[in-house]
Amino acid sequence: MRKRVISRVAIAALLAAAAPMSAYAQNAASVAKAFGAREGISQISLSPDGNRVAMIVPAGTRGAALMIADPAKGGMPVSIMQTSGDPERLVSCQWATTERLVCRAVVMTRNSNLIEGYTRLFAIDADGKDFKLITARVNERSLYFHGNGGRVLDLTGDGKGNILVARQYVPESSIDRVVQKNDEGLGVERVDLKSLQRRPVERAKRDAVEYISDGLGTVRIMGVRPTAGTGYSVSEISYFYRKPGLKTWEPLSKLALLGGRFQGFNPYAVDPKLNVVYGFDDYNGRQALWKVALDGTLKRDLVLANSQVDVDDLIQIGRHRRVVGASVATDFRRPAFFDTELSALSKALAKALPNQPLVSFVDASTDESKLLMFAGGDTQPGAFYLFDKQSRKLAEVLPVRADLADVPLATMKPVMFPAADGTKIPGYLTLPVNSDGKNLPAIVMPHGGPSSRDEWGFDWWAQFFAARGFAVLQPNFRGSAGYGADWFADNGFKSWKTAIGDVNDAGRWLLSSGIARPGKLAIVGWSYGGYAALQSGVVDPDLYKAVIAVAPVTDLAAWKQEFFDRSNYPQVLKMVGEGPHIREGSPAQNASAIRAPVLMFHGDLDLNVEVEEARLMERALRTAGKNVTLHEYKGVAHSLEDSAVRADMLEKSDSFLRKSLGL
């Protein structure tokens, strides 16, 4: 029998209870508030002894709190610290010892027209005491500011609070500009979380961009990406490895960065017992999982491949990040465990948790006798559980979305529809609860990226529209990631005609199949999906009767220019390309072709797509005499991580669609 660790009353007090069920059917604001609420847990970890969990939970509309819970004892979690989200946001905390955690915070600010983002690492005791900043402090002698506050590379597992941190070194000079410290670039140091004593493990290397440890405190892999004479990083990473016990670096692989896809072996994790590194590389046109020997032979073995889709996820567990499997997403995400015990346990737990077949292991105690796991599905937003192998007890820690506990959710069904050239396009169809699936107002919802794809499972955005009576189709158009090199083609920007063609064919299929009611079809998208929504309105002005774009790219040339002062500018150039498709594929350059009313939303701290993109589109549409509304949100980034902002966006979207479609 599962033990509910936190009562519904406690959850309500912690995360704000949802409105009564009757309100959902009658009040769009209540529905928007419930679905717009951020996840109840954004990150979670298990203590080394397996007795306590540390959780990052919402605090206010955009803030975050670190809370500690003891599932075995039950009761309310204890709040340790909070961040406001304006401008600092707590994003993760990991247990370094049974009493001390290492956490990461992100700060986003705007100075004039420049958006600045930087990270900070700090340590704190589980009782909230002894806060110490781990990120090396910048002083007046530093030659420049660097926003990389460091990354935890390895918890080492020594139980003493010594961790490996990859950090960016900045040279320093005195007032007369005589250089005092020459170290520059990415290096690794061992940090004592109590005393903050630091010991260099890897000296700073100017062109180093990545280090991979073996999970036991030893760095085994280094990635180097030189800077060209232009000041931009080259489009290739050279990886090196070390044999056990040696300090010399030897060549491992070269990884070419091709504007959304990669070519070559991309190392991910080292297994010290097998003395191999796991990573991804091509196999018959699709990404597969390989392992490469680190004994000097560089012997390669294929571990897992799929003839339909890419192998795109490596499954690791515990403090040492032990590799236990990989997964692929066909119609559903399916794990393939190399560990027979975890394989059997995963299947048993999926059966034991109705409607929650998506089981994943999130963390483990040092001895792996206790496992922290997540289980969810399309109609179940999911919950975190603690499983004790010895007692075979499964205790619920906390549901992810308590606001939706009593709300019937819609099923998501994998579908295939034909493109104009006969190609079968995969996607997911979500229909309103108790609907017969016919003659409905409908939405085509292209995903972001474009180097991404949609998967089966709970989707708060699609579920909101289904709750409001819309059928929602999410197409994995050509240009999406996950289906191999041929499907990805030149990505959804360079080959936008194919991608947008598939998106529009999704709308035509909804109409021809009788799912969508004639004249009641809309398109809604976020990021690249927002671009696709707007460009679809350019290509086929009469297909959709309403267009909603959140944080959209609107002008390909302008979007490229946003990255001009960033080191990854060459990769963005490769992704977008040059030529006539730039003007033809930019909605802001073709705004006069759009006939449907347009609604846009954008945060003003968006580093992915600057808010000026939406402003440019608004000006172009207004100049062309079109119906357009833009809502800007202050102090939020690309994903609109603010419950009030998301609720407002959802409510305004619902109102706009009903007016535009005549519902």
PDB file of N, CA, C and O in Angstrom, residues 21-27 31 468:
ATOM      1  N   MET A  21     -14.281  21.991  -8.845  1.00  0.00           N
ATOM      2  CA  MET A  21     -14.408  21.482 -10.200  1.00  0.00           C
ATOM      3  C   MET A  21     -15.453  22.238 -11.009  1.00  0.00           C
ATOM      4  O   MET A  21     -15.278  22.478 -12.200  1.00  0.00           O
ATOM      5  N   SER A  22     -16.552  22.647 -10.377  1.00  0.00           N
ATOM      6  CA  SER A  22     -17.617  23.322 -11.118  1.00  0.00           C
ATOM      7  C   SER A  22     -17.127  24.612 -11.761  1.00  0.00           C
ATOM      8  O   SER A  22     -17.629  25.030 -12.801  1.00  0.00           O
ATOM      9  N   ALA A  23     -16.120  25.231 -11.162  1.00  0.00           N
ATOM     10  CA  ALA A  23     -15.606  26.492 -11.695  1.00  0.00           C
ATOM     11  C   ALA A  23     -14.874  26.288 -13.011  1.00  0.00           C
ATOM     12  O   ALA A  23     -14.839  27.183 -13.853  1.00  0.00           O
ATOM     13  N   TYR A  24     -14.284  25.113 -13.207  1.00  0.00           N
ATOM     14  CA  TYR A  24     -13.513  24.878 -14.421  1.00  0.00           C
ATOM     15  C   TYR A  24     -14.391  24.924 -15.662  1.00  0.00           C
ATOM     16  O   TYR A  24     -14.005  25.420 -16.705  1.00  0.00           O
ATOM     17  N   ALA A  25     -15.584  24.367 -15.549  1.00  0.00           N
ATOM     18  CA  ALA A  25     -16.458  24.315 -16.710  1.00  0.00           C
ATOM     19  C   ALA A  25     -17.055  25.676 -17.034  1.00  0.00           C
ATOM     20  O   ALA A  25     -17.489  25.905 -18.158  1.00  0.00           O
ATOM     21  N   GLN A  26     -17.082  26.585 -16.082  1.00  0.00           N
ATOM     22  CA  GLN A  26     -17.796  27.846 -16.270  1.00  0.00           C
ATOM     23  C   GLN A  26     -16.883  29.063 -16.351  1.00  0.00           C
ATOM     24  O   GLN A  26     -17.239  30.049 -16.970  1.00  0.00           O
ATOM     25  N   ASN A  27     -15.710  28.984 -15.760  1.00  0.00           N
ATOM     26  CA  ASN A  27     -14.888  30.161 -15.599  1.00  0.00           C
ATOM     27  C   ASN A  27     -13.530  29.963 -16.269  1.00  0.00           C
ATOM     28  O   ASN A  27     -12.702  29.211 -15.783  1.00  0.00           O
ATOM     29  N   VAL A  31      -9.747  28.058 -15.042  1.00  0.00           N
ATOM     30  CA  VAL A  31      -9.058  27.037 -15.821  1.00  0.00           C
ATOM     31  C   VAL A  31      -7.653  27.516 -16.172  1.00  0.00           C
ATOM     32  O   VAL A  31      -6.677  26.779 -16.064  1.00  0.00           O
ATOM     33  N   ARG A 468     -10.796  23.546 -22.743  1.00  0.00           N
ATOM     34  CA  ARG A 468     -11.690  24.609 -23.220  1.00  0.00           C
ATOM     35  C   ARG A 468     -12.449  24.198 -24.477  1.00  0.00           C
ATOM     36  O   ARG A 468     -13.068  25.023 -25.134  1.00  0.00           O
TER      37      ARG A 468
END
